[in-house]
Coordinates of C-alpha atoms in Angstrom, one line a residue:
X59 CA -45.3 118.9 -95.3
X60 CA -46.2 115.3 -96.2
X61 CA -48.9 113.9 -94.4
X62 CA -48.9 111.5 -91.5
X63 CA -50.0 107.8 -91.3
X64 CA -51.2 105.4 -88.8
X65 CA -48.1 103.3 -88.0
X66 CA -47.9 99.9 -89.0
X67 CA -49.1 97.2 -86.4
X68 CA -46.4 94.4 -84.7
X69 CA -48.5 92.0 -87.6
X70 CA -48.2 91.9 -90.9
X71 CA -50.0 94.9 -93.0
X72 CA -51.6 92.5 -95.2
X73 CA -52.8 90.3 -92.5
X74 CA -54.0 93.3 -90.4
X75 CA -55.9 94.7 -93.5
X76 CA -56.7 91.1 -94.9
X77 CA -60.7 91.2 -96.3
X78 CA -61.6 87.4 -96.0
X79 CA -64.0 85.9 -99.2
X80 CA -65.4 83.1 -98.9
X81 CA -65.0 81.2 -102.1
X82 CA -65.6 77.3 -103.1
X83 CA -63.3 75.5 -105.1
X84 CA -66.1 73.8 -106.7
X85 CA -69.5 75.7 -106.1
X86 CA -71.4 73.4 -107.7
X87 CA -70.2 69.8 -106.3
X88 CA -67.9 71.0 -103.4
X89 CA -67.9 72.7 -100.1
X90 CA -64.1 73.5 -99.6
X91 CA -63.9 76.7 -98.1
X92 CA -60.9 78.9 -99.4
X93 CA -60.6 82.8 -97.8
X94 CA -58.5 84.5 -100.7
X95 CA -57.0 87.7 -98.8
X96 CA -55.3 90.7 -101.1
X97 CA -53.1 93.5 -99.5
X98 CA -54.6 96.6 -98.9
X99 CA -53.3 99.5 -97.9
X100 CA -54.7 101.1 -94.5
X101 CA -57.3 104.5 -95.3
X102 CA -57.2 105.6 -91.8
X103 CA -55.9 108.9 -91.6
X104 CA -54.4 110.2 -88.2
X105 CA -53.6 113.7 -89.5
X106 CA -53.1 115.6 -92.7
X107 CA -50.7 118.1 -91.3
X108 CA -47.9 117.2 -89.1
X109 CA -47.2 119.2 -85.9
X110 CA -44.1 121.7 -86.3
X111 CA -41.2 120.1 -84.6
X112 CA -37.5 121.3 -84.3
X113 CA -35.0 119.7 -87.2
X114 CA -34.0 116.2 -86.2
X115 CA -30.5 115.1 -87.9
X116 CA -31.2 111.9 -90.2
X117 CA -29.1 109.7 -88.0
X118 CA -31.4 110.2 -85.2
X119 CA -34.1 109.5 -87.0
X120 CA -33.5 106.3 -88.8
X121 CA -35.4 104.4 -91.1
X122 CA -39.2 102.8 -90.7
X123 CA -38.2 99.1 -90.1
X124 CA -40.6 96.3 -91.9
X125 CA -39.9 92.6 -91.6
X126 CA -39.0 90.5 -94.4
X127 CA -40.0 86.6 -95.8
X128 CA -38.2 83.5 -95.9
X129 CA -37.0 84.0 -99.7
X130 CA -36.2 88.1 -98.5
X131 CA -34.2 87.1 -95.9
X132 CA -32.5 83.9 -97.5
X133 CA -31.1 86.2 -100.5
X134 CA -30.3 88.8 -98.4
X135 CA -27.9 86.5 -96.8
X136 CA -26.5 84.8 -99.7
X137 CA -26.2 88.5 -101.1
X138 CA -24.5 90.0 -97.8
X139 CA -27.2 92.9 -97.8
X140 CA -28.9 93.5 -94.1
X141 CA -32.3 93.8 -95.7
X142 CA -34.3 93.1 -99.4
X143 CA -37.5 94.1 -101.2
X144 CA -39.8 92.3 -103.9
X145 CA -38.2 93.5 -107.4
X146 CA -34.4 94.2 -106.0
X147 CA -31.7 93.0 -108.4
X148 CA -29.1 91.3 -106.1
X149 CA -25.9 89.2 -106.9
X150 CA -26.3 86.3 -104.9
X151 CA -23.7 83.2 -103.9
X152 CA -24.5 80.7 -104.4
X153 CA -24.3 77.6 -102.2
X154 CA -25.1 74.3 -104.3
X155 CA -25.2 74.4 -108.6
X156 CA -26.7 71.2 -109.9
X157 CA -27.1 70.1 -113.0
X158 CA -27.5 66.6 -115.0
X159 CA -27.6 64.7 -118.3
X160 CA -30.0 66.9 -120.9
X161 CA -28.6 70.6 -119.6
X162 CA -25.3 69.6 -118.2
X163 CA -23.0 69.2 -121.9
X164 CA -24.5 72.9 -122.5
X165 CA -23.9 74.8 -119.6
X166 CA -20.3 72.8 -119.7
X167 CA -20.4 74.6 -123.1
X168 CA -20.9 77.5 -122.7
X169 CA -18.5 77.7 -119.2
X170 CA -15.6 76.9 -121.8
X171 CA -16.6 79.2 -124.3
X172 CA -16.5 81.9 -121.9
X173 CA -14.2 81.6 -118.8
X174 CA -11.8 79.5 -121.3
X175 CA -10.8 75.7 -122.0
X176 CA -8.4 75.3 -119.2
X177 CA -10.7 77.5 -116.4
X178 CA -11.5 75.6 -113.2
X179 CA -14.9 75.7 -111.6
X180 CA -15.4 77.8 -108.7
X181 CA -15.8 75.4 -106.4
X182 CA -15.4 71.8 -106.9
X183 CA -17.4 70.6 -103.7
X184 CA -20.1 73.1 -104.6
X185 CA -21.1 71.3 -107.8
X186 CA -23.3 68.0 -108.2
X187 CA -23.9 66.5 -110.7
X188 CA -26.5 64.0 -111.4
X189 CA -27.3 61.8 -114.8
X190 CA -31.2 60.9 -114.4
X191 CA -33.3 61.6 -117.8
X192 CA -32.2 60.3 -120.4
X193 CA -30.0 57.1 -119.1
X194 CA -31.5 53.5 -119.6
X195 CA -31.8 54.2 -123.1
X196 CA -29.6 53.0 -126.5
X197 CA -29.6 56.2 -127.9
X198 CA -26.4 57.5 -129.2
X199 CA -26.8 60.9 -128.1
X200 CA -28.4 60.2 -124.6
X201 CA -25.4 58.0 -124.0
X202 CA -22.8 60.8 -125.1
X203 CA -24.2 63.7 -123.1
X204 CA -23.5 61.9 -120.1
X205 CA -20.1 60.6 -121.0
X206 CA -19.6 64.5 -121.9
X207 CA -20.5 64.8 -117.9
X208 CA -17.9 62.0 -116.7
X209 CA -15.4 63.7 -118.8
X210 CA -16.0 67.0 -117.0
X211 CA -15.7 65.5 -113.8
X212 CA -12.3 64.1 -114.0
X213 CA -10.7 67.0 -115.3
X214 CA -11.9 69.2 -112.6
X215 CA -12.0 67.0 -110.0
X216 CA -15.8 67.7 -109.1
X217 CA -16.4 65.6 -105.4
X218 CA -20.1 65.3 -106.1
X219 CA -20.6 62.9 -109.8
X220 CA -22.9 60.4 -109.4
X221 CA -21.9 58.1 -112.1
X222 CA -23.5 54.9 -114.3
X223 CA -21.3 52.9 -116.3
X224 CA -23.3 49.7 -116.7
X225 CA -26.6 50.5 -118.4
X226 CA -27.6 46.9 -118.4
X227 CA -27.7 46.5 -114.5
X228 CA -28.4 49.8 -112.4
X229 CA -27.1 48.1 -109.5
X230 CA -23.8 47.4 -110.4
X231 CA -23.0 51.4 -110.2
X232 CA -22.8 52.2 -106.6
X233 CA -22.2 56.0 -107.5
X234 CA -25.4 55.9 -109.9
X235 CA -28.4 57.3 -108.0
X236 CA -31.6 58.8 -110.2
X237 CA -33.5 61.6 -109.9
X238 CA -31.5 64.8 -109.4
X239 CA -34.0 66.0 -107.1
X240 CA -34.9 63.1 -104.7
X241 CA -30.9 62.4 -104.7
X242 CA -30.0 65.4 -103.5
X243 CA -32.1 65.3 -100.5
X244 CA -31.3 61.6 -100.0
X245 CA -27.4 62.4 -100.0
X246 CA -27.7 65.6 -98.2
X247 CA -27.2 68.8 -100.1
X248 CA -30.5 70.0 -99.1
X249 CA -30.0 72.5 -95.9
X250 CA -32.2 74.8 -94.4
X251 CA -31.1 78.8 -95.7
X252 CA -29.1 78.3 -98.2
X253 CA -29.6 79.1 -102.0
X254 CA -29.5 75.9 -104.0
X255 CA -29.8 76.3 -108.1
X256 CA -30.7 73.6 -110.8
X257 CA -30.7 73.5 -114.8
X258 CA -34.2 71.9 -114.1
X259 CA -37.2 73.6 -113.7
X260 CA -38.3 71.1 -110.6
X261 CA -35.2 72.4 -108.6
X262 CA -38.1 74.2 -106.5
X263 CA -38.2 70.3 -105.0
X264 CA -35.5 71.4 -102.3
X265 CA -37.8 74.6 -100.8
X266 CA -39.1 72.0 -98.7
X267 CA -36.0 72.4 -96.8
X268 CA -36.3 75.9 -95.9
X269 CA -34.1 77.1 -99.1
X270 CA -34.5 78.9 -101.9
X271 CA -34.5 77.0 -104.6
X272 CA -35.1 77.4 -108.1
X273 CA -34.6 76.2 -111.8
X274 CA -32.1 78.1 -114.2
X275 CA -30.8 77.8 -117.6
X276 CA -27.6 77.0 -119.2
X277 CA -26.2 80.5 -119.4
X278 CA -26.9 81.1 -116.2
X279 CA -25.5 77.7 -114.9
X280 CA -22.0 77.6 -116.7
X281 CA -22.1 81.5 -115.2
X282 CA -22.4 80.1 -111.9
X283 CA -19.7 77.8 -113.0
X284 CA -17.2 80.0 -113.4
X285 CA -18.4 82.4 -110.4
X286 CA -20.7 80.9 -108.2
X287 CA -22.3 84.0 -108.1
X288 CA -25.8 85.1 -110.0
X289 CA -27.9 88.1 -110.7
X290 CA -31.3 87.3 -109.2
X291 CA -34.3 89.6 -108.8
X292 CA -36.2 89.1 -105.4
X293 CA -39.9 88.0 -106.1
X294 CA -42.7 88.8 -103.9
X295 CA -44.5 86.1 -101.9
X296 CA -47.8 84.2 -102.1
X297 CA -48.7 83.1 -98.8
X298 CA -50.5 79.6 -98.7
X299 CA -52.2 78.2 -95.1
X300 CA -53.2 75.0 -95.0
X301 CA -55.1 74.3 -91.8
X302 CA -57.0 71.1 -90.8
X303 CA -56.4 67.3 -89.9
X304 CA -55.4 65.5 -93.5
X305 CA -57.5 63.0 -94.7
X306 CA -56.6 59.5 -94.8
X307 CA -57.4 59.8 -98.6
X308 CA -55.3 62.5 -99.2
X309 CA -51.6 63.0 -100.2
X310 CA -49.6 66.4 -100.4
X311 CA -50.3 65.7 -104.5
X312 CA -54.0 67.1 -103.9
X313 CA -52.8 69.6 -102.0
X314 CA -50.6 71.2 -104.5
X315 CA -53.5 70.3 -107.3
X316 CA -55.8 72.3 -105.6
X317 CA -53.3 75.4 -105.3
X318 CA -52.6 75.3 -108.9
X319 CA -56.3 74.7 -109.9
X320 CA -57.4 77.7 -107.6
X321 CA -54.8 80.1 -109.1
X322 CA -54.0 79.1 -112.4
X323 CA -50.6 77.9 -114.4
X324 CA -49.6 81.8 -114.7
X325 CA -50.7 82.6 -111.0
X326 CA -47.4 82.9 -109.0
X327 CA -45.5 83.7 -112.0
X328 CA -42.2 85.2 -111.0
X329 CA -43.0 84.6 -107.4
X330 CA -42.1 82.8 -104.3
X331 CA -44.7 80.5 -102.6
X332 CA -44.5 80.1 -98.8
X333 CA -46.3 77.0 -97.4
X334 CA -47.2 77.2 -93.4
X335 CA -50.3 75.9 -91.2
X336 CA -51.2 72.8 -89.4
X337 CA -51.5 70.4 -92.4
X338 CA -48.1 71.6 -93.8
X339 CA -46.6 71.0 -90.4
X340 CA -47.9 67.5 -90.2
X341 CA -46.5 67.0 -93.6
X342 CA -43.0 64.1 -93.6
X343 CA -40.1 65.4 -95.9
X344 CA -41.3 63.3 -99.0
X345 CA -44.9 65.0 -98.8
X346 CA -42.9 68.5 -97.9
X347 CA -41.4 67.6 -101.5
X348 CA -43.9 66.9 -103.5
X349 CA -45.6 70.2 -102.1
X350 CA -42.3 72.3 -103.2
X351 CA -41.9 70.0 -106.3
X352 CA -44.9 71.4 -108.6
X353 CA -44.9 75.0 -107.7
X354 CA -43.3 75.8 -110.7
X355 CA -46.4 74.5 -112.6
X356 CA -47.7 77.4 -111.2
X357 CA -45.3 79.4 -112.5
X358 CA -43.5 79.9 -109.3
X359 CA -40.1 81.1 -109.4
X360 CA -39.4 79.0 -105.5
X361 CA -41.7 77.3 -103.0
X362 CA -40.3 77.0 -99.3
X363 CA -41.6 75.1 -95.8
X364 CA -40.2 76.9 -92.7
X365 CA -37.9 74.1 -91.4
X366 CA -38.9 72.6 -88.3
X367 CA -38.0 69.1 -86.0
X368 CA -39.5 67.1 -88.9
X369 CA -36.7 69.0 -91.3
X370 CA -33.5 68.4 -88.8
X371 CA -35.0 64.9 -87.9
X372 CA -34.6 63.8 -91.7
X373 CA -31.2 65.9 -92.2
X374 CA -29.6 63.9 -89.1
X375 CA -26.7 61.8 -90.9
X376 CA -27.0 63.3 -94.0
X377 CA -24.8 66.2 -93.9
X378 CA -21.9 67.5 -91.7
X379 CA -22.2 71.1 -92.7
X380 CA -23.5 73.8 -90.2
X381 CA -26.6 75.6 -91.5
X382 CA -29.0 77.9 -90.0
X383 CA -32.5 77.9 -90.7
X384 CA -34.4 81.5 -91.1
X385 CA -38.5 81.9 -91.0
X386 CA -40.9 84.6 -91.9
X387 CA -40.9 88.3 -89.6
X388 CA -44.3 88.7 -88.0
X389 CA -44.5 91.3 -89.5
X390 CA -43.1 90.0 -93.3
X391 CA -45.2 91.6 -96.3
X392 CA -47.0 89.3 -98.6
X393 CA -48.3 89.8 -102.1
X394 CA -51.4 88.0 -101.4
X395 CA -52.5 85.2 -98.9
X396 CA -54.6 82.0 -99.5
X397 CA -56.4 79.8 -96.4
X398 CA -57.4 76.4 -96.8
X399 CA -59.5 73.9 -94.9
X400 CA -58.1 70.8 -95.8
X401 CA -60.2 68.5 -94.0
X402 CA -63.3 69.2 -96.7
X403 CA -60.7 68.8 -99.7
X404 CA -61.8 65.5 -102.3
X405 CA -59.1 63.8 -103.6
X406 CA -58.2 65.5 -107.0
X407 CA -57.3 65.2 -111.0
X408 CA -55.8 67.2 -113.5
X409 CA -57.3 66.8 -116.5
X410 CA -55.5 66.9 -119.8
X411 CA -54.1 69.2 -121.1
X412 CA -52.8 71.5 -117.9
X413 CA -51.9 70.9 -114.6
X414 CA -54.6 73.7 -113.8
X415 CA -57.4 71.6 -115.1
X416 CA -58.5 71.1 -112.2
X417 CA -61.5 67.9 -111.5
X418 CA -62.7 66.1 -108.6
X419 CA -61.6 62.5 -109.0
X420 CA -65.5 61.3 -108.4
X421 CA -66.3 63.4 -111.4
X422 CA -64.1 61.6 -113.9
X423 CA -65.2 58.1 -113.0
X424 CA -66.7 57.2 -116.5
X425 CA -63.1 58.2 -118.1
X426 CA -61.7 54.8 -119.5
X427 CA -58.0 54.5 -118.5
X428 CA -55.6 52.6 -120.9
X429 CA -52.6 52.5 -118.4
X430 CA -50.9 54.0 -115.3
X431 CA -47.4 55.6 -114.5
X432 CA -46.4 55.9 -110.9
X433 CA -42.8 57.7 -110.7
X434 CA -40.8 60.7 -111.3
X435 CA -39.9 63.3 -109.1
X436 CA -42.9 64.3 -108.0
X437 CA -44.7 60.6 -107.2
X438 CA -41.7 58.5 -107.5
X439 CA -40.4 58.5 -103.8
X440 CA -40.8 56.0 -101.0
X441 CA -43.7 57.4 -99.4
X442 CA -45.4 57.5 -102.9
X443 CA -45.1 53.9 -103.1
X444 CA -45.8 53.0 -99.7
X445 CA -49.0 54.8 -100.4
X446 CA -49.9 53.3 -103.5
X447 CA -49.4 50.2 -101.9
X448 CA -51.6 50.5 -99.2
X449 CA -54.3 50.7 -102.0
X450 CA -53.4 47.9 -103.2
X451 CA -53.4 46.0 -100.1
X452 CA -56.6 47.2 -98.7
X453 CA -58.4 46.2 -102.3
X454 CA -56.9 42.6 -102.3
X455 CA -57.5 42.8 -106.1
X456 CA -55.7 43.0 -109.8
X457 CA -54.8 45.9 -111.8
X458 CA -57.2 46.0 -114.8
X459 CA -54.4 48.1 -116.8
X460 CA -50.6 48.2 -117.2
X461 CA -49.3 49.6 -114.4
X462 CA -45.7 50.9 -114.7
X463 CA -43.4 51.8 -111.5
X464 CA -40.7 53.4 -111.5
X465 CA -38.4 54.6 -108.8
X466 CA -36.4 57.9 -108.5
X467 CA -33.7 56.3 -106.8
X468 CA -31.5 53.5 -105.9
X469 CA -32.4 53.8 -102.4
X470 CA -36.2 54.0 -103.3
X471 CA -35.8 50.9 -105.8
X472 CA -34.5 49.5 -102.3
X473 CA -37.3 50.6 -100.0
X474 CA -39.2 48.7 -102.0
X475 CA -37.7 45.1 -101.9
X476 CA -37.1 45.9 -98.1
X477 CA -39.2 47.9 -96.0
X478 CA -42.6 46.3 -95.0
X479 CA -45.8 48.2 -95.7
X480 CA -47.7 48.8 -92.4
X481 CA -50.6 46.5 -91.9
X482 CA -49.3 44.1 -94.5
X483 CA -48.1 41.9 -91.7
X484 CA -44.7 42.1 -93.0
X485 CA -45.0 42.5 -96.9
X486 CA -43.0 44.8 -98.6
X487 CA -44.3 47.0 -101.7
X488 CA -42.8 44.6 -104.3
X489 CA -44.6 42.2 -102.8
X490 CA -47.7 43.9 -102.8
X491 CA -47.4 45.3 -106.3
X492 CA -46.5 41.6 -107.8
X493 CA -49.4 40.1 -106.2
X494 CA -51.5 43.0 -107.7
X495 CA -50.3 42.5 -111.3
X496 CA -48.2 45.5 -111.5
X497 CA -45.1 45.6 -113.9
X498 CA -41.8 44.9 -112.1
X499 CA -40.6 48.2 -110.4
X500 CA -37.9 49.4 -113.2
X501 CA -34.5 51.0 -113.3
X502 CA -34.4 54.2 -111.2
X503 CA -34.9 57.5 -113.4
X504 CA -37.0 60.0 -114.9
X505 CA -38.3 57.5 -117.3
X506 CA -41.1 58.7 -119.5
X507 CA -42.1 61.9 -117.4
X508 CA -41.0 63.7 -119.7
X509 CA -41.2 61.3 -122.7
X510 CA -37.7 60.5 -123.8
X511 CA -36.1 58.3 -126.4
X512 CA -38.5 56.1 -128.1
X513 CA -37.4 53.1 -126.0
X514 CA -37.7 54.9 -122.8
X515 CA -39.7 52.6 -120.6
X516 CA -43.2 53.1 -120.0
X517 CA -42.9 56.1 -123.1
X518 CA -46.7 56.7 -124.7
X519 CA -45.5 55.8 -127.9
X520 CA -49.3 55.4 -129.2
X521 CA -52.4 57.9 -128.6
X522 CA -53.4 56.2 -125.0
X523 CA -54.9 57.7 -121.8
X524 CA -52.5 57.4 -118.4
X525 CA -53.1 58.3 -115.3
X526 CA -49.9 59.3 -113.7
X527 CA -48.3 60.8 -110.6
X528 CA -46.0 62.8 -112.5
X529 CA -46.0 66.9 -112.7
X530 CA -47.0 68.2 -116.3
X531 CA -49.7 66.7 -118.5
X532 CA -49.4 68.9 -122.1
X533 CA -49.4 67.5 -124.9
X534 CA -46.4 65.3 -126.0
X535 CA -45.0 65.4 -122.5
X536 CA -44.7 61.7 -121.6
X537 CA -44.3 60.8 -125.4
X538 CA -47.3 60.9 -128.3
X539 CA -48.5 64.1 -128.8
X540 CA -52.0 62.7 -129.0
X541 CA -51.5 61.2 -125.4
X542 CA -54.2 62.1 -122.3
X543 CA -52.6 62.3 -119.0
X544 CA -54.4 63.4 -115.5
X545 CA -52.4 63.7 -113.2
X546 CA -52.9 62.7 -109.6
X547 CA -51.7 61.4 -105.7
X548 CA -50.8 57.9 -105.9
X549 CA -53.6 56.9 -103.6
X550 CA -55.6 58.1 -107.0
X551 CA -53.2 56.1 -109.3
X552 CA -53.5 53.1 -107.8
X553 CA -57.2 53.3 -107.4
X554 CA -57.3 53.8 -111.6
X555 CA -55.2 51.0 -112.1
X556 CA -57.6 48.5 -109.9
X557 CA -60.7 49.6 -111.5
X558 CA -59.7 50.9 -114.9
X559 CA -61.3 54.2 -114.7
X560 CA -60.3 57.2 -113.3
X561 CA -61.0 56.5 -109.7
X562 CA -61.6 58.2 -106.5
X563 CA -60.0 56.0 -103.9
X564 CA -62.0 56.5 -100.9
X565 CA -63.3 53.4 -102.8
X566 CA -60.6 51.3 -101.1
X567 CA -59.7 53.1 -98.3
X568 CA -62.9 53.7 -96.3

C-alpha cells in the first residue's frame, strides 16, 4: 500500500517549505537584500504503512484539492475547465485579438489562405486593430501595410480600427491613436480576467490589469481570426514580492531592471510572472504597466498585478462590459518565489547589449552619452513624462545632448500641452521640456524603439551611444547595428540628458 504523507497546510507548499537566502544584488557596491525561495517538497513522514481500512467507493473519496494562480484560474475560465496545472494543453477563448501595422497584412494572410477569401472574422467587436510602428514614415511599404489594414476593416466591418489618413498632421485623424499597448488601456479593452492576445511581443503590457496577456504570432493570430479560439499550454508561475516604501528616485523601470538583472533574459522563459506586495500595490496603472510591459525581456510568457481599487478606479469610464477580477488561492503553487526590499534598491541601467546587463547608474557616470530617447511603450506614457519632467524642473538647467520625446499616444501628446506638472506652479511638461532644450515632443508612435525606416525619427542612423527608456537594447534595435543603448527609468533619462553622462539622478532630486 502506498505510503502516507503529511497533508498539505491551508498555505501554499512552497511558502510553507520556502528556505530563505540572503543574497545581494550587487555584493560588492550594494546592500539590497533579495530572499530567493525554491519549492521543496515536505520530508516529514507521518507513516510508511497505512492503517487497514474497509473499501471506500471513489465518489466518497474525492480528489486532494490544491489552489490555483491568477494565470491557472484565468485560463481555466476562458477554457471552461473547473481547474488547471502548469504544462496542461488547453483551448482557450479568447476575449480580445489585437494586432497592428508590421504583423497585421500577415496574419490577414494567412486568415484568407486558410478559412477562405470571403470568411468573416469571428467576432468583429473582438478585434482591434492598431497602426503604431511603422506610420510617420515615406516608405512605400510601411505606408501599404497599413492601407492593407484599412482595407480589412471595411470589408468586415471590424468596430475597433484606429485609423491615420493624414501622415503630415497626426491630429487631424481623430481615430489615429499610437501605441497598440498604451491605447488599449486608454480606450478600454484592458479588463481584469480576461485573456487578451497581441501579434507583439509587449502584449504582456495589459497583465497589469489582472489578465493574461501575451504576445503571439501570425499563424496563431489569423487562427484566432477565424476561431477566436487558441491552443495554449499553462505555464508555471514565478512569484515576485516587492515590499517597502518606493523611493522618490525610483520608477517601476528599476523595478523591472532589477528582476531581469537578478534572473536573467532566459529566467521566466515560458512562464508567468505574478507581481504582489506593498510597493506593487502603491504602484498607479502607468507604473503597473511598465512593470507588466518588460517581462517578456525576461522571457516571460505573461506578467499579471492582482487588480485592486487602483485597477477599477482607472477602468471607471472606459469600458461598459462586466468583468470579474480573480486572485491567487492561498494555497496556489508557485515555481519559485523572489522577495524584495525596495526601499535599499539604487536607481538602475542596462548596459548594452541586454536588458540583463544589469549596472548601478552611479557606476556608469564616466560613460559619455551622445543622445537620449524618452518614449515607446514602455517610457512613453504620461506618467513617464511627468517624471522626466520633474527632473527637469528641479535642475533648472539645459540638456547637454539631443533629447528626443516621443509620445505613445494622442492623448499623452495631449497630457503634455495640458496638464501642469506638480510643483511647477502651473507649467505643463512641454513647457518644462522647451525651456530645457529638449526637441519638440513628436508625432505619437513607436518611433525608433525598434529602429524603423531610415527616416524614422530619432532612428540611430550613425554608431552613437543613447540612453533610452525603451525595453530592448541589442544590437541594431533602435537602428545602427553599432549603436550603445542602456536602458533606464526616465528619472535616469533625464538626468543623462542634463549632465551628458550616464547619470544617477538622486543628483537632482535630493
Amino acid at each position: 500500500m502506498a505510503s502516507s504523507l503529511a497533508s498539505p497546510s491551508p498555505t501554499s507548499s512552497f511558502i510553507r517549505n520556502k528556505k530563505d537566502l540572503g543574497v545581494s544584488a550587487f555584493p560588492s557596491t550594494s546592500q539590497i537584500a533579495i530572499q530567493k525561495c525554491k519549492k521543496q517538497a515536505s520530508k516529514k513522514i507521518v507513516s510508511v504503512m497505512a492503517p487497514q481500512q474497509s473499501e471506500r467507493k471513489p465518489a466518497t473519496t474525492g480528489s486532494v484539492k490544491t489552489g490555483m494562480t491568477m494565470t491557472e484560474k484565468i485560463l481555466a475560465k476562458a477554457s471552461e475547465k473547473p481547474r488547471l496545472s502548469p504544462g496542461d494543453n488547453v483551448w482557450v477563448n479568447v476575449d480580445i485579438l489585437m494586432t497592428h501595422d508590421v504583423c497585421g497584412p500577415g496574419s490577414i494572410g494567412i486568415f484568407k489562405k486558410e478559412f477562405g477569401q470571403n470568411a468573416k472574422v469571428w467576432d468583429r467587436e473582438k478585434i482591434v486593430i492598431i497602426p503604431d510602428h511603422y506610420i510617420f514614415t515615406s516608405d512605400e511599404r510601411a505606408n501599404r501595410n497599413v492601407d492593407i489594414l484599412r482595407d480589412f476593416c471595411t470589408e468586415q466591418n471590424i468596430k475597433y480600427f484606429y485609423d491615420i489618413k493624414d501622415l503630415s498632421n497626426f491630429k487631424a485623424n481623430p481615430d489615429y491613436k499610437g501605441v497598440c499597448h498604451v491605447a488599449l488601456a486608454q480606450e478600454g479593452h484592458c479588463r481584469p480576467g480576461e485573456v487578451l492576445l497581441g501579434t507583439d511581443s509587449h502584449t504582456c503590457t495589459a497583465g497589469a490589469f489582472g489578465q493574461f496577456a501575451t504576445g503571439i504570432g501570425n499563424t496563431d493570430a489569423g487562427f484566432v481570426l477565424g476561431t477566436g479560439k487558441l491552443l495554449l499550454k499553462v505555464p508555471p508561475t514565478l512569484r515576485f514580492v516587492m515590499d517597502g516604501e518606493m523611493p522618490p528616485y525610483l520608477l517601476a523601470k528599476d523595478l523591472i531592471l532589477q528582476i531581469i538583472g537578478e534572473i536573467s533574459v532566459a529566467g521566466a522563459t515560458y512562464k508567468a510572472m505574478e507581481f504582489v506586495g506593498t510597493t506593487v500595490e502603491s504602484l498607479n496603472m502607468e507604473e503597473r504597466m511598465t512593470l507588466c510591459n518588460m517581462v517578456v525581456e525576461a522571457g516571460g510568457k505573461n506578467g499579471v498585478v492582482p487588480a485592486d481599487s487602483t485597477t477599477f478606479k482607472y477602468l471607471e469610464g472606459k469600458t461598459s462590459l462586466p468583468y470579474e477580477p480573480v486572485y491567487s488561492d492561498a494555497q496556489a503553487s508557485y515555481l519559485s518565489e523572489y522577495r524584495f526590499d525596495i526601499s535599499k534598491l539604487e536607481p538602475l541601467v542596462a548596459k548594452p547589449h541586454s536588458p540583463d546587463n544589469r549596472a548601478l547608474a552611479r557606476e556608469c557616470k564616466d560613460v559619455k552619452v551622445d543622445r537620449v530617447y524618452i518614449g515607446s511603450c514602455t517610457g512613453g506614457k504620461t506618467e513617464d513624462f511627468l517624471a522626466a519632467a520633474k527632473v527637469f524642473l528641479a535642475s533648472g538647467k539645459k540638456v547637454k545632448v539631443p533629447t528626443f520625446l516621443v509620445p505613445a499616444t494622442q492623448k499623452v501628446w495631449l497630457d503634455l500641452y495640458a496638464l501642469p506638472v506638480p510643483g511647477s506652479g502651473g507649467k505643463t511638461c512641454s513647457q518644462i521640456f522647451e525651456e530645457a532644450g529638449c526637441d519638440t515632443p513628436a508625432s505619437p508612435s513607436c518611433g525608433a524603439c525598434l529602429g524603423g525606416p531610415k527616416d524614422t525619427y530619432a532612428r540611430m542612423n550613425e554608431p552613437k551611444v543613447c540612453v533610452s527608456t525603451t525595453n530592448r537594447n541589442f544590437p541594431g534595435r533602435m537602428g545602427h547595428k553599432e549603436g550603445q543603448i542602456y536602458l533606464a527609468s526616465p528619472y535616469t533619462a533625464a538626468a543623462s540628458a542634463l549632465t551628458g553622462y550616464v547619470t544617477d539622478p538622486r543628483e537632482f532630486l535630493q
